[in-house]
Structures are given as structure tokens and as C-alpha cells.
Short mmCIF file of C-alpha atoms in Angstrom, two decimals:
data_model
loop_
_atom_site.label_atom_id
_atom_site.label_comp_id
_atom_site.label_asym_id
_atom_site.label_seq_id
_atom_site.Cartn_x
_atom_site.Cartn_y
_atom_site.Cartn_z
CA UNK A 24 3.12 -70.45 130.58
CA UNK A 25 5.43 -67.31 129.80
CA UNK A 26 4.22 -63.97 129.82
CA UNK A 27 4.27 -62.13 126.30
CA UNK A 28 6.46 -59.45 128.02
CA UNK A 29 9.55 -61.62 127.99
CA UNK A 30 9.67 -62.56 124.38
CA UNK A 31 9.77 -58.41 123.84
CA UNK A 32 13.15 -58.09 125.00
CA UNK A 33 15.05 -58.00 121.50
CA UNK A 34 17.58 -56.76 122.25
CA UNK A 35 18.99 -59.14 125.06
CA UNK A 36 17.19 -61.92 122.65
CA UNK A 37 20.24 -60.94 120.12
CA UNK A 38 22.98 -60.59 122.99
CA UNK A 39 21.83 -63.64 124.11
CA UNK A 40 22.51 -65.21 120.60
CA UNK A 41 25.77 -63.10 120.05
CA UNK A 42 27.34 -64.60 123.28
CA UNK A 43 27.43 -68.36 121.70
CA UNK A 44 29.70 -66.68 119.13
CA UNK A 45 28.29 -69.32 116.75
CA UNK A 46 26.75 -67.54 113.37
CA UNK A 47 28.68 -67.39 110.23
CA UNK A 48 30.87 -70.42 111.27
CA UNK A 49 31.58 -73.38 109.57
CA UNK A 50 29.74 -76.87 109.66
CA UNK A 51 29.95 -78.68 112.91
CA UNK A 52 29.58 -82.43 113.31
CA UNK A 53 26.97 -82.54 116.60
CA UNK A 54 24.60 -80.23 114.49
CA UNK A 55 24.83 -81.82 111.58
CA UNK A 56 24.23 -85.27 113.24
CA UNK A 57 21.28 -83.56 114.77
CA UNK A 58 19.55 -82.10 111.11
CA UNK A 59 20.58 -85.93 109.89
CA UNK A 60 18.13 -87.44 112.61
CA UNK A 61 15.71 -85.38 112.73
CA UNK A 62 15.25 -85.64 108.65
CA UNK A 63 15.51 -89.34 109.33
CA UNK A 64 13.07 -90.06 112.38
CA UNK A 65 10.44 -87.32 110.90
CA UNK A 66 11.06 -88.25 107.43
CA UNK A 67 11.12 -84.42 106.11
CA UNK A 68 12.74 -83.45 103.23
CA UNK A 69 13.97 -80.38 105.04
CA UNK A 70 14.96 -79.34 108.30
CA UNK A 71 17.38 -77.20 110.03
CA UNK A 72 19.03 -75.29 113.17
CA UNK A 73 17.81 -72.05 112.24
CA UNK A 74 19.30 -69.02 114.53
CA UNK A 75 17.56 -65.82 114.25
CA UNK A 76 19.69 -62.00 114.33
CA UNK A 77 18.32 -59.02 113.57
CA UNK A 78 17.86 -59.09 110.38
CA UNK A 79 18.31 -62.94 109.18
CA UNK A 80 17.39 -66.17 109.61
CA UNK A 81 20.85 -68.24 109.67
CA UNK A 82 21.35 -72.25 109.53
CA UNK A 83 24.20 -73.47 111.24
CA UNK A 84 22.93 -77.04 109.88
CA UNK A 85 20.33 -77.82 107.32
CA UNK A 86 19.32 -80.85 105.10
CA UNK A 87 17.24 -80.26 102.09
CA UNK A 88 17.93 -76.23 101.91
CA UNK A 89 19.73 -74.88 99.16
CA UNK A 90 20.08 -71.41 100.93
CA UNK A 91 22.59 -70.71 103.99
CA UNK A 92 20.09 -67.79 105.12
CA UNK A 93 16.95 -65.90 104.31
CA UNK A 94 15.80 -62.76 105.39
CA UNK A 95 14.18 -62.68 108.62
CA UNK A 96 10.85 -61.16 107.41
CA UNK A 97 9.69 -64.53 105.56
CA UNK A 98 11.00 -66.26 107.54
CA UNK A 99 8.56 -69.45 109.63
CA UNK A 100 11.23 -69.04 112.35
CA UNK A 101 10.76 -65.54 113.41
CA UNK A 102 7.02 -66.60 114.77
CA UNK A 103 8.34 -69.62 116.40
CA UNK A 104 10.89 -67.47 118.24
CA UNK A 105 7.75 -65.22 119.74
CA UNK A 106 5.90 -68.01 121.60
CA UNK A 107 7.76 -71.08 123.95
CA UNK A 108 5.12 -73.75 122.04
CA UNK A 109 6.58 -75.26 119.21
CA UNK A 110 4.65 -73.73 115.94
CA UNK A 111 3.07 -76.20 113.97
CA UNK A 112 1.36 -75.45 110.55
CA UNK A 113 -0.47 -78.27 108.39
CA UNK A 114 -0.45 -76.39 105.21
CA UNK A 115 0.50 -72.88 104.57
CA UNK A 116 -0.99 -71.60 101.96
CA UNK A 117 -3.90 -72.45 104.19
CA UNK A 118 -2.59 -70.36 107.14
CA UNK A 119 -2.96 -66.09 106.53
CA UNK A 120 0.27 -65.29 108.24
CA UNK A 121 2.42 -67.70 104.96
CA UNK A 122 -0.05 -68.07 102.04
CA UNK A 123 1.52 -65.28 100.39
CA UNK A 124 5.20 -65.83 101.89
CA UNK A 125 7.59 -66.21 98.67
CA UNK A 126 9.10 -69.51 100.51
CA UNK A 127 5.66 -71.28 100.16
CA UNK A 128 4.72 -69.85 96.81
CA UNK A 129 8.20 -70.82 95.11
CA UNK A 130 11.31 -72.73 96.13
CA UNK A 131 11.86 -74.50 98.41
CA UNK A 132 7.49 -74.43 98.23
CA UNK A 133 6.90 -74.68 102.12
CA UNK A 134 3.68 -76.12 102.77
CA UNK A 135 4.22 -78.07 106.56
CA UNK A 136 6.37 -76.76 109.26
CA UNK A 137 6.95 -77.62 112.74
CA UNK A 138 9.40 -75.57 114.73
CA UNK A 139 10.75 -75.92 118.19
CA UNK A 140 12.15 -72.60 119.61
CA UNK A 141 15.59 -72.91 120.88
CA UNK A 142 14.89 -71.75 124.33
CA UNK A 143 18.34 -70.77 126.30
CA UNK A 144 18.95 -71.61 130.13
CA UNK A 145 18.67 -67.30 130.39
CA UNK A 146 14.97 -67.92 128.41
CA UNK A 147 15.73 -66.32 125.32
CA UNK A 148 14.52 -68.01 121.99
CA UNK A 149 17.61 -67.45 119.91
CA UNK A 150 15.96 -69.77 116.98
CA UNK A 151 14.62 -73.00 116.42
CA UNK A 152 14.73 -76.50 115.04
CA UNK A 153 12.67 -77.20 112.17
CA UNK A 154 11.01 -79.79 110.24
CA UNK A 155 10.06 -79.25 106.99
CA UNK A 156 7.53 -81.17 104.12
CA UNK A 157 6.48 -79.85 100.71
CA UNK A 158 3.12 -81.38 101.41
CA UNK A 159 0.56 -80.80 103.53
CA UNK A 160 0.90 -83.35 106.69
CA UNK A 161 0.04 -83.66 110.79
CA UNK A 162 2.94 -83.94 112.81
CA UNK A 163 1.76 -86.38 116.16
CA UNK A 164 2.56 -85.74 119.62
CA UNK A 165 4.76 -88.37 119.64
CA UNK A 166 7.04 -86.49 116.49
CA UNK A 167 6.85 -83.34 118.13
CA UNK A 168 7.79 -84.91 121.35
CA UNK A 169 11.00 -85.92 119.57
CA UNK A 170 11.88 -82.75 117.39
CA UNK A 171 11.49 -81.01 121.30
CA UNK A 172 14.13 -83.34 122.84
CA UNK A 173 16.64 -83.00 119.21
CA UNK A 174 15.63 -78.99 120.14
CA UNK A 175 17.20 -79.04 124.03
CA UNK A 176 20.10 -81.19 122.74
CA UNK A 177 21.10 -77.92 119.98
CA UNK A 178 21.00 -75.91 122.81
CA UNK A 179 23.17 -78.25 125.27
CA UNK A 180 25.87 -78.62 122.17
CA UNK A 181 25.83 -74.42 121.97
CA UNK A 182 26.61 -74.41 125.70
CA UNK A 183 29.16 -76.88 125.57
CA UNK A 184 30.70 -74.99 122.22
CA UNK A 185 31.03 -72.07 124.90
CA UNK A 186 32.26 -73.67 127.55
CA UNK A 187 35.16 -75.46 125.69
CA UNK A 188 35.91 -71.57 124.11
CA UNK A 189 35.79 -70.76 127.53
CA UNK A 190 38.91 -69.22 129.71
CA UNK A 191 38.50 -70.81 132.78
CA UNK A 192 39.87 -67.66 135.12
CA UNK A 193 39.14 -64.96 133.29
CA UNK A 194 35.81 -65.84 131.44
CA UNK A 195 36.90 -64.50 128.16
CA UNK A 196 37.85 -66.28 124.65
CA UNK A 197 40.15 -68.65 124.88
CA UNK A 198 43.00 -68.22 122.12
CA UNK A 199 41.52 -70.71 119.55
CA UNK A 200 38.24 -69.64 119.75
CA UNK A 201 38.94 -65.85 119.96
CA UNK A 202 41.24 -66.26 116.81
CA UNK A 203 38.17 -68.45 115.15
CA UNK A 204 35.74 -65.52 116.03
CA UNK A 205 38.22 -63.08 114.72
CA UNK A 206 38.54 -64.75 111.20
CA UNK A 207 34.44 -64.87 110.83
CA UNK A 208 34.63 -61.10 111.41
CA UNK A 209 36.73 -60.95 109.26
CA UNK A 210 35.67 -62.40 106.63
CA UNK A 211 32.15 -60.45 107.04
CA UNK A 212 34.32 -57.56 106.62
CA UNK A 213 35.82 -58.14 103.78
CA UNK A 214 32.49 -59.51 102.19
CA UNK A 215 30.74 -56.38 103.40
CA UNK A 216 33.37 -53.61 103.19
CA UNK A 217 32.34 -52.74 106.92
CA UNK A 218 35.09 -51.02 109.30
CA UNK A 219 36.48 -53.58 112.19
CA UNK A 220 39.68 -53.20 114.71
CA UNK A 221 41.33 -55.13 117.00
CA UNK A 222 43.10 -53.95 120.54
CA UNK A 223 45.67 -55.64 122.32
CA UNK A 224 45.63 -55.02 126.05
CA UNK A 225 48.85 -56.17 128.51
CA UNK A 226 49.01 -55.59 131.95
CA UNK A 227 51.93 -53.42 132.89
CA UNK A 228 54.50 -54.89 135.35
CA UNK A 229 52.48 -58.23 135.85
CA UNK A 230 55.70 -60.10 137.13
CA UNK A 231 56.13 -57.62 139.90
CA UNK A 232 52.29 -57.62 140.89
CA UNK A 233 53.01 -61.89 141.56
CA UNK A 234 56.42 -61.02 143.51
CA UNK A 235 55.04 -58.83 145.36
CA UNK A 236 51.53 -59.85 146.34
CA UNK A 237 51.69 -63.80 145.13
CA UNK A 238 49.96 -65.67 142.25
CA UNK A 239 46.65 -65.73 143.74
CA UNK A 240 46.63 -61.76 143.24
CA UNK A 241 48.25 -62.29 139.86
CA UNK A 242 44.78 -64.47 139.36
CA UNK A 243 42.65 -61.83 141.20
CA UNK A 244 43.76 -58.85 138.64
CA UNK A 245 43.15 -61.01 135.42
CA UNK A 246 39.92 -61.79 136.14
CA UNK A 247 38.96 -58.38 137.81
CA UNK A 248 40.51 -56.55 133.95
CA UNK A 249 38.71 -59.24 131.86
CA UNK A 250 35.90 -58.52 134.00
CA UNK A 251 36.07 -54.58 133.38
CA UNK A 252 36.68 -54.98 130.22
CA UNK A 253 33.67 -57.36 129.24
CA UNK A 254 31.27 -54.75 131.10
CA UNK A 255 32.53 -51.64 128.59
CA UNK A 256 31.88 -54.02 125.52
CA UNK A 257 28.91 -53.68 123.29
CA UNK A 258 27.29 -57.26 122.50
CA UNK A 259 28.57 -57.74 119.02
CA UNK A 260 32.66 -57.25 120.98
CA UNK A 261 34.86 -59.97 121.84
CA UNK A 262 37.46 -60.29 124.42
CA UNK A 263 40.13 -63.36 124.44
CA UNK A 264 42.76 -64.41 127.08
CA UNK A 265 45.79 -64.94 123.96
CA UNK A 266 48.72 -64.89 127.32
CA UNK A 267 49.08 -64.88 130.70
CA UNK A 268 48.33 -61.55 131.02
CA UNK A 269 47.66 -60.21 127.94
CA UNK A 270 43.93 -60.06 126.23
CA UNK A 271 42.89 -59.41 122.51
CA UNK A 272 39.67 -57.12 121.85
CA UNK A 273 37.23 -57.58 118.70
CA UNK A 274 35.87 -54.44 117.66
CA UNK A 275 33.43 -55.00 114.27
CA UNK A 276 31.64 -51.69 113.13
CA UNK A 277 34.63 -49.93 114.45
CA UNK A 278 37.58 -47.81 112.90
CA UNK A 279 41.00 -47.59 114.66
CA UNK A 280 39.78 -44.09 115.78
CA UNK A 281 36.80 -45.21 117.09
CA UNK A 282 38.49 -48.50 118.65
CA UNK A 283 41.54 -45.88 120.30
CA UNK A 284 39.01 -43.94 121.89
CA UNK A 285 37.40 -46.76 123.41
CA UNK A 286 40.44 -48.53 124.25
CA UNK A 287 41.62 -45.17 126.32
CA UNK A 288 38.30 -45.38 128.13
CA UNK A 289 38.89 -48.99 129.06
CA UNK A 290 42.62 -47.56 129.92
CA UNK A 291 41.45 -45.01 132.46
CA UNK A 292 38.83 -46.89 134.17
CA UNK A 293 41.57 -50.22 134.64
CA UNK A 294 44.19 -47.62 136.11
CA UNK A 295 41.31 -46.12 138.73
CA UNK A 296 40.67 -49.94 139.65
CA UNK A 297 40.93 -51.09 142.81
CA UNK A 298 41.96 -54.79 143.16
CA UNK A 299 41.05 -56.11 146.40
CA UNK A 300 43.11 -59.55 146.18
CA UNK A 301 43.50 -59.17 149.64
CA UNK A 302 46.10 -56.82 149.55
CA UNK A 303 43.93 -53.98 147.84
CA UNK A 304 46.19 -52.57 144.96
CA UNK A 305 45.70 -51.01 141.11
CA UNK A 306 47.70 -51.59 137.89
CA UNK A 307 47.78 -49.82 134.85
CA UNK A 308 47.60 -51.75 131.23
CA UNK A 309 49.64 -50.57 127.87
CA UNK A 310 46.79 -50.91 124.65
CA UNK A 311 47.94 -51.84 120.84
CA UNK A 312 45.08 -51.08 118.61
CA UNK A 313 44.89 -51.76 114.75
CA UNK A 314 42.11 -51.51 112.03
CA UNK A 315 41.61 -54.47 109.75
CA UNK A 316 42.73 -53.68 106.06
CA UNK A 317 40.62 -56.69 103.81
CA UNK A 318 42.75 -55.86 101.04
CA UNK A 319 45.72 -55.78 102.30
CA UNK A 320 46.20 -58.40 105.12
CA UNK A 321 44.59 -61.25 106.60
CA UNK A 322 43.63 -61.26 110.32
CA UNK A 323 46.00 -62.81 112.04
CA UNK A 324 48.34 -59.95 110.87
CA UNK A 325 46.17 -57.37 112.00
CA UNK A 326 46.69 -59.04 115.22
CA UNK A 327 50.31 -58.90 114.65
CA UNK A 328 50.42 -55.33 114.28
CA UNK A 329 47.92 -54.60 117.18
CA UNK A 330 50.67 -56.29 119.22
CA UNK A 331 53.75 -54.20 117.76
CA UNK A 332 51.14 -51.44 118.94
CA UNK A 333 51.38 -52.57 122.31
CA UNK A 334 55.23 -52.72 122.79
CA UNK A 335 55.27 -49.32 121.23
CA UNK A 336 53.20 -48.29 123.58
CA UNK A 337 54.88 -50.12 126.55
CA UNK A 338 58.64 -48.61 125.24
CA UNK A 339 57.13 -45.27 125.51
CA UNK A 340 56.16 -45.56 128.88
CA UNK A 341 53.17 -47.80 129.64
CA UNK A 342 50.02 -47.16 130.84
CA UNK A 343 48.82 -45.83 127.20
CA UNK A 344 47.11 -46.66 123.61
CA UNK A 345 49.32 -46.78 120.71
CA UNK A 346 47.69 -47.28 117.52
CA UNK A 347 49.31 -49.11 114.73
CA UNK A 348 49.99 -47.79 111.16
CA UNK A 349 47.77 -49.49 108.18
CA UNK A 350 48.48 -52.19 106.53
CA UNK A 351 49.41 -50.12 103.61
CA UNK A 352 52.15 -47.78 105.62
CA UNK A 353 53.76 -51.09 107.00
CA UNK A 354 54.43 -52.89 103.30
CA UNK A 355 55.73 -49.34 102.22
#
């Protein structure tokens, strides 16, 4: 049995959940074949892959639920997460802690629930899987036996969805999935009116670093920058590998001042780097940033002007953050 100390770490509960990069995106076949048989083998007339933030519960697959989310204080999931039992309630308006809860006294009228937490392999319960009836009912060993194994396979299909988005070298984003990420940010954004910037970091001279020391110090540098740069990054930040040497930065919550300041930080500690390949050497990286304009642009040209960023601030000497003009300026 767990001790109740380690399901008080919220905070790395939410990082945890962040890192899969997985809410807000669209429908995705090995969940949804998952809801499908567990609504089929339990016979439920709901059920879901429920992930739990801050605020929200979220369903990245569902099956009898008209709703996408639901706020996180009536939520059944949000006790299921607290405990590593599954939580199993015959009838709630029987049970103190849902009588009252508006999701058992109107729709979808909640009245048995069994929830497995979704337990990752670094022990946080970032959700569950649920089964759902609108009438009192048991659910047997033998069913809850089941929903557990559907419960480890949701987890196994997040790890997988990570390690295909995976950079192999550097650890970051690949390019696909980074750009993915970056068009669910944006599109939160947008929905939300909420600030977000991108950065574009290059290494400086990167050709010369694999003349000079070989490719296997080329490799040593990228992963020792990607490395640097994940540590600076709050949990809610993204880095991708979009080149050889060149990595993209999500920023949400951020303005381009906000994301320059930042991505001179990042600067400064890179340059005062040492990279022990064997040789030991340093390099210095050239930064593009750009704020996201919702009204003006879609993300992929935000990107696009992050980058002109960069070779601005490569022609002007390297070794610096350049930050783009808006949107606006650049159709002017």
C-alpha cells in the first residue's frame, strides 16, 4: 500500500500529466478502441479516459458522454486520482461525497461508477478509466479485474505516444509532434485570448564544432543544449528538435517580452557551458523569438517569423535574441 504523502504532490502529479503532451488533442484510435471495449465487456452506457489538470477533468476518449470536460470539482475522477484502489460506488445518491453532485442529480444522472486511476511508471495518478451506469449496480472482481488491465494498457499507449514524439538524441519533440503540440496551444490561445510565444534556438557555427572535434561531439552538444534547455523550462514549455541543430521553444502564458527575457537567460547559461565531448569545449546559440497573434496568423507562421528572428539575429553577429515584429507590422 502507498503512503497518503505521495498522492500530495500536485504539482509533479500535473508535470507528470503535462509531459505526455496529450490534453486538448484530437481522437486517437488505441483510446477509442479502449472506451469501445470497456463499454462492451462491462456493458456501461458510459465510460471514458478521463485525465485530470488543475482545474478540469478532460476525456481524451469517451462513449456515452455528451461533454468533452467538466470541472474538476464534481468531478468522480478527482477522488479516484487520491487513492491507488480503483473507486467503486454502487449508487451515488447513496454515497455523501456525490448525492448532491450536479452530475448525479441531472445529466448524464450518475448513479454507479467504477474508476481505475491511471497510475504512471513515475507513480503519479494523472486520471483514470471509468465505467459508468445510470443505475444502481455491483461491479465483480472479475469486471474490475478487467477495467484494471484496459487501465495499464491507457497508460502503455500514453508512453508509446511519447516515445514515437520522441527525439532519439536529444530527448526533445520531434518535429511532428512539436508542431502538433504547437497548434493545440494554439488553438487554446486563440479560444482563450491568453498570451503565448515561440523561440527558435540555432547553434552558432555547428559545422565547424563537427570539423573540428568530429560528429560524436556534434552529438554530445545537441543533447547537452536540449538538455539545458529542458532544465530552464517550466512544465507547461515545450522544446522540439525541428533540424540538425536547431530547436523550437513553446512558451504558453508568455508574451514576446517575457519569452526574450527568458530566451537571453537560456542564451547566457548555453555560452558559459562546458561540453565535455571529450575534447571539453563551449558554443554559443543565436535565439528568434515571436509572440503568437490569433487574429492575425496561424502557428506555423509564427514559427516562420521566430525563424526570420533567428537569422536576424545570426547576421548581426550571433550569440544573441532577436525578437520578431507582430504579425500586424509584417502584413504592413
Amino acid at each position: 500500500m502507498l503512503a497518503a504523502s505521495e498522492f500530495s504532490d500536485e504539482e509533479g502529479r500535473v508535470r507528470a500529466l503535462e509531459r505526455y503532451g496529450v490534453l486538448d488533442t484530437v481522437a486517437e484510435v488505441p483510446f477509442e478502441k479502449i472506451v469501445a471495449l470497456v463499454q462492451q465487456v462491462l456493458n456501461v452506457p458510459m465510460c471514458a479516459v478521463s485525465l485530470v489538470d488543475r482545474h478540469r477533468q478532460w476525456f481524451k476518449a469517451k462513449r456515452g458522454l455528451e461533454a468533452c470536460e467538466t470541472a474538476r470539482d464534481v468531478s468522480f475522477c478527482t477522488h479516484t486520482i487520491k487513492t491507488p484502489e480503483p473507486l467503486i460506488v454502487r449508487d451515488a445518491t447513496e454515497d455523501p461525497r456525490f448525492a448532491q453532485n450536479p452530475l448525479v442529480v441531472g445529466p448524464p444522472f450518475i448513479r454507479a461508477y467504477a474508476g481505475i486511476p491511471l497510475r504512471t511508471p513515475d507513480g503519479y495518478n494523472i486520471g483514470s478509466l471509468c465505467a459508468i451506469d445510470t443505475k444502481p449496480r455491483d461491479f465483480p472482481e472479475t469486471q474490475i479485474a478487467v477495467l484494471d488491465s484496459f487501465a495499464k494498457l491507457v497508460v502503455e499507449e500514453l508512453e508509446l505516444r511519447q516515445i514515437a514524439s520522441s527525439d532519439h538524441l536529444s530527448g526533445a519533440l520531434s518535429r511532428r509532434a512539436f508542431t502538433e503540440q504547437a497548434a493545440n496551444e494554439a488553438e487554446r490561445a486563440r479560444r482563450y485570448g491568453r498570451p503565448l510565444s515561440l523561440a527558435v534556438l540555432d547553434i552558432d557555427f555547428f559545422k565547424k564544432v563537427n570539423d573540428t572535434w568530429g560528429h560524436a561531439a556534434g552529438d554530445v552538444a545537441i543533447k547537452r543544449i536540449a538538455e539545458t534547455a529542458m532544465a530552464a523550462m517550466r512544465g507547461s514549455d515545450a522544446l522540439g528538435r525541428i533540424g540538425g541543430e536547431e530547436f523550437a521553444l513553446l512558451m504558453p502564458e508568455t508574451t514576446a517580452d517575457n519569452a526574450r527575457l527568458f530566451a537571453e537567460r537560456l542564451r547566457a547559461t548555453i555560452e558559459a557551458l562546458d561540453i565535455d565531448a571529450p575534447p571539453k569545449f563551449r558554443v554559443t546559440v543565436s535565439i528568434g523569438v515571436a509572440e503568437f497573434d490569433g487574429d492575425a496568423e496561424k502557428i506555423e507562421e509564427t514559427l516562420a517569423r521566430a525563424d526570420r528572428a533567428l537569422y536576424a539575429a545570426k547576421n548581426a553577429g550571433r550569440n544573441r535574441v532577436a525578437v520578431a515584429e507582430t504579425a500586424k507590422a509584417n502584413a504592413a
